[in-house]
Amino acid sequence: MRQYSILGGHAAPLGATVDGEGVNFAVFSQHARRITLCLFSDDGQTETQRIDLPERDGDVWHGFVPELRPGQLYGLRADGPYAPDQGHRFNYNKLLMDPYAKRVTKHPDWHDALMGYEVGHEAADLSFDTRDSAKYMPRSVVEDVLFAWGKDQPPHRRTSQTVIYEAHVKGLTELHPDVLHKGKFLGLASDAILDHLVNLGITAIELMPAQAFLNDRFLIERGLVNYWGYQTLSFFAPDPRYLAYHQIAEFQHMVARLHSAGIEVIMDVVYNHTGEGNEQGPTLSFRGLDNKSYYRLTDNPRYYINDTGTGNTLNIDHPMVLRMVLDSLRYWVEVMHVDGFRFDLCTTLGRTPTGFDRGASFFDAIRQDPVLTKVKLIAEPWDIGPGGYRVGGFPPPFLEWNDKFRDGIRRFWRGDAGHVPVLADRLTGSALQFDHSGRPATSSVNFVTAHDGFTLMDVVSYTGKHNEANGEDNRDGHNDNASDNMGVAGPTEDVKINAARAQRRRNLLATLLFSQGTPMLLAGDELGNSQQGNNNAYCQDNEIGWIDWNAVDPEFLEFTKRLIAFRRDHPILRQKRFLHSRERLMDGIEDLFWWRPDGVLMRDQDWTAPELKTLCAEMRIASGTPLYAQREEALFLIFNRGEAVSVHLPACMPGRRWRLWIDTGHPDIDGEVIDGSIIIAGRETTLALELEAF
């Protein structure tokens, strides 16, 4: 085996960098005494050489290896104190992944040798394990990240034009009959998937975690896997399970293909914790390189702060950890050309020793970054830490997932009392939460379903969850789903129940797409996809978690396309400014009217009436918004959860008339002219009428 020499190299950039003459390695560790580069044979089976990084600038260890080439397999070892009570867990016997690796070969193979301590020892994690873990570890790979992008142009969609489609790489593609590379990035880039997204009207696909992640040991022992991917191990490397030919260019090709179809790529990223778990977890990368720097520790530094529910919390307050996160984000934008990020448990990223701070270093760093301020940024605005629920509390330019929208809309259509005012709040962009600090109405990412919870079909088919397949005796997952099975749990041959379920699905989706804010659909909902009542399919890499393309509801698919097209064609539904039922400051014209069915404007006492089950809203272009859509003077939306009712329409000016475009009770209706009043069918109907000239 060839033996390489090493020179001093450079402290930046971090990671393994190819320059044509060799490879520069730079690794951060504040508390290590030595960092060793380990080179491996082409098949990864033999450790061919260990080379100590010869130079240290501050806390960055570095060295340059002449004549080393892309494709070289490597790992790291870190020597330092093993003193858990002081926060240090160095163990030179453990091979470590490079935190900046651009590709990794596989997932770790579970074995006790992956632990820095002796499993079963009476001293627990205070003990020290001397076994070499290399046999069970993935190899980091030296990569040349250049890609022939050609004329790739990010779509740069305005947020007001955005319709997000949350999808899992494998779940979306595995069962599609016309996809060749099933379960892979290349499969997602196929004509079949692109055609579906374009025809549906999607403008952005939000990919569930695609950075390399861990298969938890307790899942492997149950015969399951980490399907969703919220256990990141490498913030720069795509997960190897989604690569068909072990090339990061496959991800880049996927992005280019989506861009060519006018679709943006948003990545769901997990920077709040890593897959190494708590003090009883494995030593795979960050823990072995510098546990005390990478993780937030308690007053007893043997233990980890656990604001994420996963055992550990990444220490974003440390400048080098923050640098890694920002370097990672910029890498995915500049090298992989993604268009935005959804931050898992984003409250954690803004938590300081005194609590959540919308001016925390993470937010301030992003807000001044010339690269990251150009892409879409979406916060999941909660975690399980103290004061962790922060919906509406993030600084611009962040958008936020709005679970208040999900819960309020589901409960309204389920028939819960007192939810007409809730519907009104959600319909107009959840202004109480978001109308501050100059934030636009598009700040609210509205959804009725997401990966975490029931699918749309299951919302109307199951009253309770059915997570038995997860192996936790149905204890996991949300218990309050604001769902209703319409009288029978799961699939049924009852024609009336199936009709009622289809009606409610149409109402839920119409409400989503008629609301101010940024809509997000869960992949498969447009097809009628079910997860058999499982509302926590995080470990179901099988037919439960995959979309069934052979059981498509074609009528509902066509109705979904109509709703998205209607939203696209009517800017009143996707305004940047908030609508308010008050006089406009500029011209004295109101932009939002709440009407009673009898044609009288709503009064304060009407909102609290126990019999209130119908909401009628007239929307106009908001005050201050350029009137670029003069032909649209108003939309009239009706949401009826009660019995059949006659609704008197607002009087039209001469030369104007109301035309009915959407009726969830009659999904094929197409532009019927309505004069004076309209009879709304009972129990569940949503209508949209446009005021137009004739």
XYZ file of C-alpha atoms in Angstrom:
694
model
C 0.000 0.000 0.000
C 1.264 3.438 -0.884
C 2.356 5.613 2.022
C 1.653 9.337 1.728
C 3.547 12.250 3.202
C 1.843 15.268 4.732
C 2.559 18.994 4.740
C 1.236 21.792 6.912
C -1.689 22.771 4.691
C -4.292 25.376 5.547
C -6.838 25.916 8.318
C -9.578 26.840 5.839
C -11.813 25.626 4.441
C -12.738 22.917 6.931
C -13.099 19.365 5.731
C -11.334 17.643 2.822
C -10.649 20.008 -0.085
C -9.271 18.941 -3.476
C -7.045 21.409 -5.355
C -5.602 19.299 -8.189
C -2.269 18.641 -6.450
C -3.607 16.837 -3.423
C -6.096 17.159 -0.594
C -6.155 19.577 2.326
C -7.694 18.339 5.579
C -8.852 20.731 8.309
C -10.683 19.656 11.455
C -11.955 21.645 14.424
C -11.313 20.414 17.967
C -10.792 22.766 20.880
C -9.888 20.136 23.474
C -8.089 17.374 21.555
C -4.377 16.698 22.005
C -3.997 15.076 18.591
C -6.071 14.561 15.432
C -5.151 11.671 13.167
C -6.140 11.163 9.546
C -6.842 7.506 8.699
C -6.659 6.412 5.056
C -8.361 3.280 3.754
C -8.054 0.979 0.765
C -10.394 1.403 -2.178
C -12.750 -1.262 -0.839
C -12.744 0.375 2.583
C -11.724 -2.823 4.338
C -8.111 -2.015 5.217
C -6.764 0.966 7.141
C -3.640 1.642 5.092
C -2.101 4.597 6.932
C -2.478 6.885 9.942
C -1.143 10.421 9.628
C -1.280 12.961 12.435
C -2.396 16.372 11.237
C 0.823 18.371 11.776
C -0.425 21.935 12.232
C -2.834 23.686 14.550
C -4.126 27.227 14.016
C -6.201 28.106 17.052
C -8.553 25.141 17.356
C -8.287 23.964 13.754
C -5.952 21.024 13.030
C -4.810 20.726 9.434
C -2.483 19.120 6.912
C -2.059 18.745 3.148
C -1.493 15.335 1.540
C 0.139 15.691 -1.916
C -1.105 13.471 -4.760
C -4.172 12.271 -2.868
C -7.158 12.110 -5.187
C -10.969 12.317 -5.123
C -12.548 9.039 -4.120
C -10.080 8.435 -1.285
C -11.761 6.838 1.727
C -10.812 8.239 5.104
C -11.776 8.761 8.715
C -10.492 10.579 11.778
C -9.293 9.711 15.256
C -9.044 12.183 18.112
C -6.801 11.803 21.131
C -7.606 13.638 24.327
C -8.983 13.169 27.833
C -11.726 10.666 28.521
C -13.320 12.454 31.453
C -17.131 12.411 31.155
C -17.556 14.314 34.420
C -15.654 17.161 32.756
C -17.538 16.838 29.457
C -14.712 15.088 27.559
C -15.251 11.750 25.751
C -12.181 11.332 23.545
C -11.411 7.741 22.634
C -8.636 7.189 20.084
C -9.918 3.666 19.446
C -12.991 5.010 17.725
C -12.966 5.911 14.039
C -14.858 9.144 13.455
C -16.709 10.624 10.508
C -15.461 13.989 9.297
C -18.236 16.506 10.159
C -17.512 18.218 6.808
C -17.441 15.030 4.695
C -19.211 15.545 1.376
C -20.060 11.864 1.062
C -20.146 8.830 3.346
C -20.149 5.217 2.209
C -22.901 3.713 4.366
C -24.643 3.817 7.720
C -22.912 2.547 10.879
C -23.313 -1.173 11.567
C -24.515 -1.526 15.124
C -22.005 -3.120 17.486
C -20.978 -2.390 21.068
C -17.561 -1.319 19.758
C -19.208 1.885 18.500
C -19.596 2.959 22.112
C -16.849 4.909 23.831
C -17.592 3.023 27.040
C -18.002 -0.657 27.923
C -21.635 -1.606 27.497
C -22.892 -3.339 30.625
C -20.008 -2.094 32.798
C -21.076 -1.230 36.326
C -19.589 2.257 35.867
C -21.715 2.692 32.735
C -20.480 5.532 30.502
C -17.682 6.350 32.945
C -15.921 3.201 31.760
C -13.628 3.125 28.713
C -13.876 0.773 25.725
C -10.632 -0.129 23.959
C -12.063 -1.923 20.911
C -11.451 -0.412 17.481
C -14.734 0.646 15.889
C -13.437 1.031 12.307
C -14.953 -2.248 11.131
C -18.441 -0.964 11.863
C -18.083 2.639 10.753
C -18.811 4.305 7.416
C -15.912 5.879 5.567
C -15.821 9.541 4.685
C -15.028 10.151 1.012
C -12.881 12.861 -0.586
C -15.134 14.472 -3.197
C -14.657 16.852 -6.089
C -17.938 18.766 -5.834
C -17.840 20.396 -9.282
C -20.905 19.737 -11.437
C -21.763 20.777 -14.986
C -24.814 22.889 -14.137
C -25.161 24.267 -17.652
C -27.891 26.907 -17.727
C -29.465 25.941 -14.395
C -31.516 28.834 -13.071
C -33.196 28.709 -9.647
C -36.886 29.554 -10.164
C -36.817 32.289 -7.458
C -40.547 32.022 -6.884
C -42.152 34.784 -4.862
C -43.444 33.444 -1.582
C -46.908 34.662 -2.546
C -46.743 32.343 -5.565
C -45.483 29.351 -3.623
C -47.317 26.059 -3.133
C -45.158 23.654 -1.108
C -45.297 19.869 -1.497
C -43.748 18.012 1.453
C -42.346 14.696 0.260
C -40.064 11.820 1.218
C -37.546 10.810 -1.466
C -38.303 7.112 -1.159
C -41.937 7.382 -0.140
C -42.790 9.427 -3.234
C -41.013 7.187 -5.743
C -40.840 3.618 -4.448
C -44.209 2.396 -5.735
C -44.524 4.572 -8.831
C -44.819 2.185 -11.792
C -43.022 4.536 -14.209
C -40.007 5.404 -12.049
C -36.786 3.538 -12.821
C -34.581 4.540 -9.893
C -37.111 3.861 -7.162
C -36.349 5.331 -3.766
C -33.495 7.473 -5.120
C -32.783 11.103 -5.950
C -32.691 10.065 -9.603
C -36.167 8.612 -9.246
C -37.458 11.895 -7.916
C -35.906 13.561 -10.975
C -37.791 11.260 -13.363
C -40.249 12.475 -15.980
C -43.092 10.715 -14.187
C -42.598 12.631 -10.937
C -41.846 15.962 -12.619
C -44.938 15.680 -14.801
C -47.088 14.962 -11.778
C -45.761 17.954 -9.827
C -46.075 20.332 -12.777
C -49.592 19.199 -13.647
C -50.597 19.514 -10.012
C -49.335 23.097 -9.878
C -46.616 22.626 -7.256
C -43.930 25.338 -7.130
C -41.649 23.946 -4.395
C -40.886 20.473 -3.107
C -39.840 20.227 0.531
C -37.714 17.112 0.943
C -37.734 15.348 4.279
C -34.201 14.888 5.671
C -31.785 13.929 2.914
C -28.530 14.576 4.787
C -26.839 11.375 5.983
C -28.570 10.062 9.096
C -28.494 7.225 11.594
C -30.612 4.096 11.807
C -31.302 3.964 15.542
C -30.224 0.770 17.255
C -33.565 0.190 18.979
C -35.250 0.289 15.564
C -32.810 -2.158 13.990
C -33.408 -4.550 16.870
C -37.148 -4.389 16.120
C -36.586 -5.071 12.440
C -37.340 -1.438 11.559
C -35.298 1.536 10.322
C -35.179 5.288 10.676
C -37.376 6.064 7.666
C -37.971 9.789 8.162
C -34.323 10.673 8.799
C -34.403 13.054 11.784
C -31.120 11.740 13.222
C -28.455 13.555 11.223
C -24.835 12.367 11.270
C -23.378 14.459 8.455
C -24.539 17.953 7.607
C -22.803 18.009 4.202
C -23.289 14.502 2.808
C -26.458 13.258 1.100
C -27.789 10.099 2.657
C -26.214 7.091 0.887
C -29.501 5.196 0.717
C -30.809 7.718 -1.826
C -27.787 7.430 -4.149
C -28.102 4.872 -6.943
C -24.453 5.078 -8.081
C -22.691 6.533 -5.009
C -22.273 9.938 -6.635
C -23.292 13.270 -5.093
C -23.916 14.435 -8.663
C -27.166 12.473 -8.450
C -28.509 15.029 -5.988
C -27.286 17.888 -8.149
C -28.901 16.321 -11.207
C -32.199 16.062 -9.314
C -32.078 19.743 -8.383
C -31.294 20.763 -11.968
C -34.194 18.710 -13.273
C -36.637 20.194 -10.761
C -35.417 23.689 -11.603
C -35.958 23.018 -15.287
C -39.589 22.284 -14.424
C -39.889 25.545 -12.469
C -39.889 23.799 -9.094
C -37.795 24.952 -6.147
C -36.078 22.500 -3.771
C -36.412 23.079 -0.034
C -34.494 20.805 2.332
C -35.782 19.751 5.747
C -32.641 20.086 7.878
C -31.886 19.013 11.445
C -29.306 21.253 13.115
C -30.814 21.077 16.595
C -29.262 17.715 17.502
C -27.288 14.815 16.042
C -27.842 11.060 15.901
C -25.277 10.344 18.639
C -27.896 10.494 21.405
C -27.151 10.997 25.094
C -24.265 9.739 27.251
C -25.274 6.166 26.450
C -25.128 6.739 22.693
C -22.391 5.834 20.189
C -19.193 7.748 19.431
C -19.416 8.356 15.696
C -18.224 11.900 14.996
C -18.928 15.026 17.039
C -18.762 13.322 20.445
C -15.341 11.871 19.720
C -13.937 15.049 18.161
C -14.910 17.445 20.933
C -17.948 16.551 22.995
C -17.726 19.628 25.205
C -17.756 22.016 22.250
C -20.331 20.379 19.994
C -23.029 19.685 22.591
C -24.872 21.647 25.236
C -24.182 19.999 28.588
C -25.865 20.325 31.969
C -24.234 21.733 35.109
C -22.896 18.204 35.516
C -21.144 17.981 32.111
C -21.450 14.211 32.077
C -25.043 14.750 30.935
C -26.638 16.433 27.935
C -29.286 19.115 27.744
C -32.173 17.495 25.897
C -34.440 20.194 24.475
C -35.045 18.056 21.392
C -36.264 14.777 22.888
C -33.458 12.881 21.148
C -30.890 12.809 23.936
C -28.684 15.756 22.957
C -28.755 19.347 21.744
C -26.211 20.881 19.399
C -24.290 23.795 20.950
C -25.056 26.539 18.413
C -23.692 29.127 20.844
C -20.162 27.865 20.179
C -18.740 29.920 17.280
C -17.210 26.917 15.521
C -20.417 24.900 15.773
C -22.365 27.875 14.440
C -19.775 28.159 11.663
C -20.326 24.509 10.750
C -24.077 25.041 10.476
C -23.665 28.147 8.319
C -21.000 26.464 6.182
C -23.397 23.562 5.670
C -26.286 25.807 4.656
C -24.139 27.755 2.219
C -22.767 24.510 0.781
C -26.241 23.238 -0.051
C -27.125 26.567 -1.666
C -23.908 27.322 -3.549
C -22.724 23.822 -4.462
C -25.967 21.840 -4.549
C -28.205 24.749 -5.699
C -31.092 24.205 -3.251
C -33.600 27.023 -2.833
C -34.371 26.978 0.860
C -34.553 25.146 4.157
C -37.112 24.019 6.680
C -35.457 23.948 10.128
C -36.555 21.079 12.355
C -37.255 22.161 15.971
C -36.052 25.647 15.121
C -36.777 26.974 18.613
C -33.712 25.057 19.771
C -31.538 27.055 17.395
C -32.673 30.262 19.067
C -32.433 29.112 22.662
C -29.847 30.841 24.830
C -29.010 30.261 28.520
C -31.819 32.710 29.367
C -34.401 31.185 27.014
C -35.546 31.618 23.428
C -34.281 34.789 21.779
C -35.407 35.874 18.293
C -32.144 37.851 18.233
C -29.980 34.814 19.034
C -26.678 34.397 17.224
C -28.069 31.826 14.800
C -30.798 34.163 13.544
C -28.528 37.193 13.449
C -25.888 35.252 11.507
C -28.413 34.137 8.899
C -30.019 37.556 8.566
C -26.711 39.163 7.603
C -25.539 36.370 5.323
C -25.531 37.427 1.635
C -26.137 33.850 0.474
C -28.759 32.658 2.940
C -30.920 35.772 2.824
C -31.689 34.960 -0.819
C -33.355 31.601 -0.134
C -36.553 30.528 1.599
C -36.217 29.908 5.344
C -38.960 28.040 7.215
C -39.006 27.406 10.962
C -40.673 24.572 12.792
C -41.437 26.894 15.719
C -41.363 24.521 18.658
C -39.318 22.020 20.638
C -39.825 20.256 23.987
C -37.582 22.618 25.972
C -38.873 25.270 28.398
C -41.004 27.837 26.588
C -40.483 25.858 23.418
C -43.746 26.690 21.624
C -43.028 29.916 19.701
C -45.467 30.120 16.771
C -45.275 33.669 15.424
C -42.141 34.472 17.404
C -39.432 34.195 14.763
C -37.752 37.131 13.060
C -38.138 37.942 9.378
C -37.389 36.575 6.828
C -38.414 33.264 8.423
C -41.705 31.638 7.523
C -43.170 29.308 10.136
C -45.170 26.097 10.199
C -48.536 27.023 11.692
C -50.051 24.104 13.574
C -52.799 26.411 14.831
C -54.057 26.433 11.251
C -54.038 22.618 11.077
C -55.863 22.130 14.362
C -58.383 24.933 13.895
C -59.400 23.913 10.378
C -59.736 20.244 11.269
C -61.885 21.063 14.289
C -64.132 23.425 12.352
C -64.944 20.794 9.748
C -65.294 18.097 12.406
C -68.052 20.240 13.854
C -66.464 21.385 17.113
C -68.451 24.223 18.668
C -67.126 27.777 18.629
C -64.735 27.339 15.715
C -66.165 29.816 13.207
C -64.063 32.646 14.729
C -61.060 30.319 14.636
C -61.666 29.654 10.948
C -61.879 33.411 10.321
C -58.495 33.955 12.014
C -56.795 31.205 10.036
C -58.426 32.216 6.755
C -56.870 35.676 7.014
C -53.295 34.610 7.761
C -53.338 34.153 11.567
C -52.722 37.865 12.034
C -52.602 37.620 15.834
C -49.483 35.473 15.523
C -47.811 36.990 12.458
C -48.966 40.567 11.858
C -46.058 42.282 13.602
C -42.463 43.331 12.982
C -43.188 44.022 9.332
C -43.839 40.358 8.632
C -45.946 39.539 5.569
C -49.087 37.409 5.574
C -47.093 34.737 3.745
C -45.122 34.116 6.977
C -47.682 31.507 8.004
C -47.046 28.137 6.358
C -50.558 26.708 6.418
C -51.156 22.973 6.389
C -53.850 20.505 7.366
C -51.489 17.512 7.160
C -47.738 16.926 7.298
C -45.408 13.964 7.610
C -45.916 14.047 11.389
C -49.523 12.924 11.814
C -52.377 11.529 9.765
C -52.585 11.813 6.004
C -55.624 13.682 4.684
C -57.408 10.412 3.956
C -56.702 9.181 7.469
C -57.975 12.440 9.023
C -61.428 11.479 7.722
C -61.054 7.703 8.204
C -59.727 7.262 11.748
C -60.753 8.817 15.042
C -57.778 7.307 16.876
C -54.247 6.423 15.813
C -53.156 2.908 14.844
C -49.397 2.805 15.374
C -49.119 -0.833 16.454
C -46.627 -1.580 13.658
C -44.126 0.770 15.345
C -43.640 -1.736 18.171
C -44.464 0.681 21.001
C -47.918 -0.649 21.887
C -49.554 2.345 20.190
C -48.129 4.714 22.814
C -46.211 6.859 20.319
C -47.638 9.604 18.128
C -50.219 12.294 18.850
C -53.356 11.288 20.697
C -55.400 14.364 19.752
C -55.691 14.418 15.978
C -58.923 16.411 15.565
C -60.013 13.636 13.212
C -63.247 11.708 12.642
C -63.840 8.352 10.991
C -67.443 9.202 9.959
C -68.768 6.131 11.729
C -66.398 3.349 10.637
C -62.661 3.044 11.278
C -60.540 2.650 8.170
C -61.579 1.561 4.677
C -65.252 0.781 4.139
C -67.629 -0.190 1.331
C -70.329 2.104 2.727
C -71.169 4.504 -0.118
C -72.530 7.245 2.141
C -69.500 7.204 4.421
C -67.089 7.315 1.496
C -69.022 10.220 -0.018
C -68.911 12.093 3.296
C -65.167 11.456 3.589
C -64.548 12.747 0.064
C -66.633 15.824 0.820
C -64.673 16.621 3.957
C -61.348 16.114 2.199
C -62.467 18.601 -0.444
C -63.451 21.066 2.250
C -60.196 20.738 4.155
C -58.105 21.200 1.042
C -60.231 24.075 -0.258
C -59.910 25.872 3.073
C -56.142 25.458 2.903
C -55.879 26.889 -0.599
C -58.368 29.717 0.019
C -56.464 30.987 3.072
C -53.950 33.815 3.207
C -50.448 32.513 3.892
C -48.213 29.934 2.219
C -49.953 26.576 1.629
C -48.218 23.242 2.094
C -49.600 19.904 0.915
C -48.454 16.494 2.084
C -47.347 14.314 -0.806
C -49.995 11.738 -1.609
C -52.938 13.631 -0.146
C -53.977 14.624 -3.657
C -54.121 10.919 -4.535
C -56.093 9.731 -1.509
C -53.076 8.059 0.095
C -53.515 6.349 3.482
C -51.029 5.183 6.115
C -53.571 2.751 7.594
C -54.152 5.052 10.536
C -50.488 5.317 11.501
C -49.834 8.908 12.554
C -46.143 8.428 13.350
C -44.703 6.449 10.431
C -41.121 7.483 11.217
C -39.913 3.876 11.134
C -42.158 2.460 8.410
C -39.979 2.046 5.320
C -42.666 -0.086 3.688
C -46.164 0.144 2.230
C -47.349 2.080 5.291
C -44.913 4.921 4.644
C -44.818 4.753 0.838
C -47.350 6.442 -1.444
C -49.563 3.944 -3.239
C -49.698 5.117 -6.860
C -51.905 2.167 -7.779
C -54.791 3.353 -5.595
C -55.245 6.886 -6.927
C -58.523 8.761 -6.453
C -58.679 10.425 -9.898
C -61.635 12.692 -9.078
C -59.936 14.098 -6.009
C -56.690 14.545 -7.913
C -58.473 16.627 -10.549
C -60.234 18.667 -7.866
C -56.889 19.370 -6.182
C -55.488 20.626 -9.483
C -58.499 22.930 -9.851
C -58.001 24.375 -6.366
C -54.310 25.073 -6.920
C -55.023 26.647 -10.306
C -57.782 28.784 -8.767
C -55.377 30.064 -6.127
C -52.735 30.743 -8.777
C -55.185 32.709 -10.907
C -56.605 34.786 -8.029
C -54.013 36.987 -6.305
C -56.615 38.009 -3.722
C -56.020 34.606 -2.076
C -52.251 35.025 -1.781
C -51.577 38.566 -0.696
C -48.482 39.783 1.054
C -50.324 42.327 3.171
C -52.744 41.291 5.892
C -56.451 41.793 5.335
C -58.359 43.571 8.077
C -62.041 44.310 8.400
C -61.530 48.029 8.867
C -61.374 51.082 6.642
C -58.361 51.393 4.436
C -56.146 54.290 5.362
C -55.535 55.424 1.785
C -58.970 55.549 0.186
C -61.521 54.623 2.823
C -62.368 51.283 1.190
C -62.472 48.188 3.341
C -60.588 45.082 2.139
C -62.326 42.398 4.242
C -66.019 41.981 5.046
C -67.617 39.339 7.257
C -71.234 38.757 6.228
C -74.080 36.898 7.874
C -76.046 34.580 5.573
C -78.958 37.065 5.605
C -76.769 39.699 3.959
C -76.079 41.787 7.066
C -72.518 42.545 8.174
C -71.396 40.523 11.191
C -71.658 42.243 14.555
C -69.628 41.444 17.664
C -72.423 39.425 19.247
C -72.827 37.330 16.087
C -69.370 35.808 16.512
C -70.271 34.219 19.856
C -73.724 32.933 18.881
C -73.859 29.191 19.741
C -75.735 28.413 16.517
C -73.046 30.010 14.322
C -71.832 27.411 11.839
C -71.450 29.394 8.621
C -68.726 31.850 7.678
C -69.066 34.231 4.725
C -66.056 36.354 3.776
C -65.663 38.967 1.067
C -62.012 39.671 0.254
C -60.441 42.433 -1.804
C -56.900 43.491 -2.606
C -55.358 44.624 0.680
C -54.594 48.254 1.465
C -51.295 49.390 -0.022
C -50.953 46.420 -2.356
C -50.410 47.396 -6.027
C -53.650 46.804 -7.864
C -52.043 44.570 -10.468
C -55.221 42.516 -10.737
C -57.859 45.140 -11.458
C -60.179 42.543 -12.947
C -60.518 40.973 -9.487
C -62.458 43.356 -7.343
C -63.612 40.743 -4.867
C -63.946 37.092 -3.975
C -66.790 35.773 -1.843
C -66.029 32.638 0.188
C -68.613 30.588 2.049
C -67.854 27.843 4.580
C -70.897 25.996 5.882
C -70.690 23.359 8.604
C -74.373 23.612 9.543
C -77.675 22.772 7.894
C -78.681 24.003 4.463
C -78.861 27.801 4.383
C -79.706 30.567 1.942
C -76.871 33.077 1.591
C -77.567 36.559 0.277
C -74.667 37.776 -1.825
C -73.359 41.341 -1.523
C -74.943 43.690 -4.001
C -73.041 44.127 -7.252
C -72.275 47.402 -8.929
C -73.698 47.901 -12.433
C -71.827 45.819 -14.968
C -70.698 43.263 -12.342
C -71.954 39.826 -11.348
C -71.004 36.934 -9.113
C -69.767 33.756 -10.768
C -69.419 30.460 -8.865
C -66.141 28.673 -9.639
C -65.647 26.256 -6.732
C -68.338 24.262 -4.919
C -67.020 21.344 -2.887
C -70.494 19.791 -2.917
C -70.483 19.869 -6.733
C -66.791 19.609 -7.668
C -67.498 19.764 -11.418
C -69.186 23.175 -11.339
C -67.466 25.663 -13.631
C -68.387 29.318 -13.616
C -72.134 29.416 -12.987
C -73.544 32.952 -12.719
C -75.312 33.587 -9.386
C -77.714 36.477 -8.834
C -78.945 37.697 -5.450
C -78.676 34.620 -3.276
C -77.627 31.000 -3.297
C -78.776 27.930 -1.381
C -75.820 26.265 0.375
C -76.164 22.545 0.970
C -76.069 21.325 4.544
C -73.315 19.853 6.645
C -70.153 20.533 4.702
C -69.753 22.871 1.795
C -67.191 25.433 0.670
C -67.854 27.848 -2.175
C -65.789 30.473 -3.959
C -67.393 33.144 -6.092
C -65.612 35.782 -8.138
C -66.996 39.237 -8.814
C -66.372 39.875 -12.492
C -67.309 42.291 -15.207
C -69.631 41.351 -18.052
